[in-house]
CSV table of C-alpha atoms in Angstrom, one decimal:
chain,number,residue,atom,x,y,z
A,1,UNK,CA,-0.1,0.0,0.0
A,2,UNK,CA,1.3,3.7,-0.9
A,3,UNK,CA,1.3,6.0,2.4
A,4,UNK,CA,2.2,9.7,0.9
A,5,UNK,CA,2.6,12.2,4.2
A,6,UNK,CA,3.1,16.1,1.7
A,7,UNK,CA,3.9,20.0,3.3
A,8,UNK,CA,3.0,22.5,0.5
A,9,UNK,CA,2.2,26.1,-0.2
A,10,UNK,CA,-1.2,25.7,0.1
A,11,UNK,CA,-1.1,24.7,4.4
A,12,UNK,CA,2.4,26.0,5.4
A,13,UNK,CA,4.4,29.3,4.9
A,14,UNK,CA,7.7,29.9,2.9
A,15,UNK,CA,9.7,29.6,6.5
A,16,UNK,CA,7.6,26.2,7.9
A,17,UNK,CA,8.6,25.0,4.2
A,18,UNK,CA,12.1,25.4,4.6
A,19,UNK,CA,12.7,24.3,7.7
A,20,UNK,CA,12.0,20.7,6.7
A,21,UNK,CA,13.5,21.2,3.2
A,22,UNK,CA,16.6,18.7,3.3
A,23,UNK,CA,19.7,18.9,0.5
A,24,UNK,CA,20.7,16.0,-1.1
A,25,UNK,CA,23.1,15.0,1.0
A,26,UNK,CA,20.7,15.2,3.8
A,27,UNK,CA,17.9,13.3,1.5
A,28,UNK,CA,21.2,10.5,0.8
A,29,UNK,CA,21.5,10.0,4.7
A,30,UNK,CA,17.9,9.5,5.4
A,31,UNK,CA,17.5,7.2,2.4
A,32,UNK,CA,20.5,5.3,4.7
A,33,UNK,CA,18.8,4.9,8.1
A,34,UNK,CA,17.5,1.5,8.6
A,35,UNK,CA,13.7,1.2,8.1
A,36,UNK,CA,11.8,1.1,11.6
A,37,UNK,CA,10.9,-2.6,12.4
A,38,UNK,CA,11.1,-3.1,8.3
A,39,UNK,CA,7.9,-1.6,8.1
A,40,UNK,CA,8.3,0.7,5.0
A,41,UNK,CA,10.0,-0.9,2.3
A,42,UNK,CA,10.2,1.7,-0.3
A,43,UNK,CA,11.0,5.2,0.0
A,44,UNK,CA,11.3,8.6,-2.0
A,45,UNK,CA,11.6,11.6,-0.7
A,46,UNK,CA,10.3,14.6,-3.1
A,47,UNK,CA,11.8,18.6,-2.4
A,48,UNK,CA,10.8,20.9,-4.3
A,49,UNK,CA,11.0,24.7,-4.1
A,50,UNK,CA,7.1,24.9,-2.6
A,51,UNK,CA,6.7,21.3,-1.3
A,52,UNK,CA,8.5,18.5,0.9
A,53,UNK,CA,6.8,15.2,0.4
A,54,UNK,CA,7.4,11.3,1.2
A,55,UNK,CA,6.3,8.2,-0.5
A,56,UNK,CA,6.6,5.1,1.3
A,57,UNK,CA,5.5,1.6,0.3
A,58,UNK,CA,4.1,-0.8,3.3
A,59,UNK,CA,2.7,-4.3,3.0
A,60,UNK,CA,-1.0,-4.5,3.2
A,61,UNK,CA,-1.8,-5.8,7.0
A,62,UNK,CA,0.2,-4.1,8.7
A,63,UNK,CA,-0.4,-3.8,12.1
A,64,UNK,CA,-1.5,-0.8,14.8
A,65,UNK,CA,1.8,1.7,14.2
A,66,UNK,CA,1.3,5.1,12.9
A,67,UNK,CA,2.8,4.5,8.8
A,68,UNK,CA,2.7,8.2,8.2
A,69,UNK,CA,5.0,8.8,11.8
A,70,UNK,CA,7.2,5.9,10.6
A,71,UNK,CA,7.6,7.7,7.3
A,72,UNK,CA,8.8,11.1,8.9
A,73,UNK,CA,10.7,9.5,11.4
A,74,UNK,CA,12.7,7.7,8.8
A,75,UNK,CA,13.0,11.0,7.0
A,76,UNK,CA,14.2,13.4,9.8
A,77,UNK,CA,15.8,10.8,12.0
A,78,UNK,CA,14.4,12.5,14.8
A,79,UNK,CA,11.1,11.6,17.0
A,80,UNK,CA,10.6,15.4,17.5
A,81,UNK,CA,11.2,16.8,13.9
A,82,UNK,CA,8.9,14.1,12.7
A,83,UNK,CA,5.9,15.2,15.3
A,84,UNK,CA,6.6,18.9,14.0
A,85,UNK,CA,6.2,18.0,10.4
A,86,UNK,CA,3.2,15.3,11.1
A,87,UNK,CA,1.6,18.4,12.7
A,88,UNK,CA,2.2,20.4,9.5
A,89,UNK,CA,1.8,18.0,6.9
A,90,UNK,CA,-1.2,16.0,5.0
A,91,UNK,CA,-1.3,12.4,5.3
A,92,UNK,CA,-2.7,10.3,2.3
A,93,UNK,CA,-2.9,6.6,1.6
A,94,UNK,CA,-3.9,4.4,-1.4
A,95,UNK,CA,-5.3,5.9,-4.6
A,96,UNK,CA,-5.6,8.9,-2.4
A,97,UNK,CA,-1.5,9.5,-2.2
A,98,UNK,CA,-1.8,7.6,-5.8
A,99,UNK,CA,-4.0,10.5,-7.3
A,100,UNK,CA,-2.4,13.4,-5.3
A,101,UNK,CA,0.7,11.9,-7.1
A,102,UNK,CA,-0.4,11.8,-10.3
A,103,UNK,CA,-1.7,15.6,-9.9
A,104,UNK,CA,2.1,17.0,-8.4
A,105,UNK,CA,3.3,15.7,-11.8
A,106,UNK,CA,1.0,17.3,-13.8
A,107,UNK,CA,1.4,20.7,-12.2
A,108,UNK,CA,-1.8,20.6,-11.0
A,109,UNK,CA,-0.4,21.2,-7.0
A,110,UNK,CA,1.8,24.0,-8.1
A,111,UNK,CA,1.8,27.2,-6.7
A,112,UNK,CA,2.3,28.2,-10.8
A,113,UNK,CA,-0.4,25.9,-12.1
A,114,UNK,CA,0.9,24.3,-14.5
A,115,UNK,CA,4.6,24.8,-12.9
A,116,UNK,CA,7.2,23.7,-16.1
A,117,UNK,CA,9.9,22.9,-13.3
A,118,UNK,CA,7.9,20.2,-10.9
A,119,UNK,CA,8.5,17.0,-13.4
A,120,UNK,CA,12.4,17.8,-13.5
A,121,UNK,CA,12.5,18.0,-9.9
A,122,UNK,CA,10.6,14.9,-9.6
A,123,UNK,CA,12.4,12.9,-12.1
A,124,UNK,CA,15.7,14.3,-9.9
A,125,UNK,CA,14.2,13.3,-6.5
A,126,UNK,CA,13.2,8.8,-8.5
A,127,UNK,CA,16.9,9.2,-10.1
A,128,UNK,CA,18.0,9.7,-6.6
A,129,UNK,CA,16.1,7.6,-4.4
A,130,UNK,CA,17.0,5.0,-7.4
A,131,UNK,CA,20.4,5.2,-7.4
A,132,UNK,CA,20.7,4.7,-3.4
A,133,UNK,CA,18.8,1.6,-3.7
A,134,UNK,CA,15.7,2.8,-1.7
A,135,UNK,CA,13.1,2.4,-4.2
A,136,UNK,CA,11.2,-1.1,-5.1
A,137,UNK,CA,9.2,-2.1,-8.1
A,138,UNK,CA,6.0,-0.7,-6.5
A,139,UNK,CA,7.5,2.8,-6.3
A,140,UNK,CA,9.3,2.4,-9.9
A,141,UNK,CA,5.9,1.5,-11.7
A,142,UNK,CA,4.0,4.4,-9.7
A,143,UNK,CA,7.4,6.9,-10.3
A,144,UNK,CA,7.5,5.7,-14.2
A,145,UNK,CA,3.4,6.0,-14.9
A,146,UNK,CA,3.4,9.1,-13.0
A,147,UNK,CA,6.2,10.6,-15.2
A,148,UNK,CA,4.9,9.9,-18.3
A,149,UNK,CA,1.1,10.9,-17.5
A,150,UNK,CA,3.1,14.8,-16.6
A,151,UNK,CA,4.9,14.1,-19.8
A,152,UNK,CA,1.3,13.7,-22.1
A,153,UNK,CA,0.1,16.6,-19.9
A,154,UNK,CA,2.9,18.6,-21.5
A,155,UNK,CA,2.7,17.5,-24.6
A,156,UNK,CA,-1.0,17.3,-24.8
A,157,UNK,CA,-2.3,20.2,-22.9
A,158,UNK,CA,-0.9,24.2,-22.8
A,159,UNK,CA,-0.7,23.3,-19.3
A,160,UNK,CA,2.7,24.0,-19.6
A,161,UNK,CA,3.2,26.5,-22.2
A,162,UNK,CA,4.0,29.9,-22.0
A,163,UNK,CA,5.1,31.5,-18.6
A,164,UNK,CA,4.4,28.5,-16.0
A,165,UNK,CA,7.2,29.1,-13.9
A,166,UNK,CA,8.0,31.1,-10.8
A,167,UNK,CA,10.1,33.2,-12.5
A,168,UNK,CA,8.3,33.6,-15.6
A,169,UNK,CA,5.2,34.7,-13.1
A,170,UNK,CA,7.7,37.2,-11.4
A,171,UNK,CA,8.6,38.8,-14.5
A,172,UNK,CA,4.8,39.2,-15.5
A,173,UNK,CA,4.0,40.8,-12.1
A,174,UNK,CA,6.6,43.3,-12.3
A,175,UNK,CA,5.6,44.4,-16.3
A,176,UNK,CA,2.1,44.9,-14.8
A,177,UNK,CA,3.0,46.7,-11.7
A,178,UNK,CA,5.3,49.0,-13.6
A,179,UNK,CA,3.4,49.8,-16.7
A,180,UNK,CA,6.2,47.3,-18.6
A,181,UNK,CA,9.9,46.1,-18.5
A,182,UNK,CA,11.5,48.1,-21.9
A,183,UNK,CA,14.4,50.4,-20.4
A,184,UNK,CA,14.0,49.4,-16.7
A,185,UNK,CA,16.8,48.1,-14.9
A,186,UNK,CA,16.5,45.1,-12.2
A,187,UNK,CA,18.5,43.0,-9.5
A,188,UNK,CA,17.8,39.7,-9.3
A,189,UNK,CA,18.8,38.2,-5.7
A,190,UNK,CA,19.1,35.0,-5.7
A,191,UNK,CA,21.7,32.8,-8.3
A,192,UNK,CA,19.5,29.2,-8.4
A,193,UNK,CA,17.1,27.6,-10.7
A,194,UNK,CA,14.2,30.1,-10.1
A,195,UNK,CA,17.0,33.5,-10.3
A,196,UNK,CA,18.3,32.2,-13.3
A,197,UNK,CA,15.0,31.7,-15.2
A,198,UNK,CA,13.7,34.9,-14.2
């Protein structure tokens, strides 16, 4: 059974989301932790600029454990941090978790509807989890299918066309507020991907 635990811009401000964001090296360390009692058999963490989402696969019929808490404890490695994340995050199981993942890959759960970067961020998370060896056949199949669906949305609809990114929306917002950008100077604070796209 698929379980997920996620925190995004709809339920948490930037500072809260940032407090739970782990670097790739920290995510690798989380992947290296031994699953609590072997319950979470497969594991994936997705960190984007607007979300932290954890996915796990557990065998059907698992006993009275709080599966979402075990997922968070594996990710953070500390019960207090896991509990803090649980208090702010949304837990999903089964078909609800699958539907949510598909909505994420399609850009429907993004701050900017159809955000063109989410598919690449999900692929990057998938590659890291696969390289480290925490993915199993269930999450492989699920992620392959979700990514194919996201690509189909991009290819067959206009949802991810045009200015579907935080950077491009920032430029459009500045143009509206200033009455255009011709002969204007600007400073972009930050040197990450969003700053480059701006």
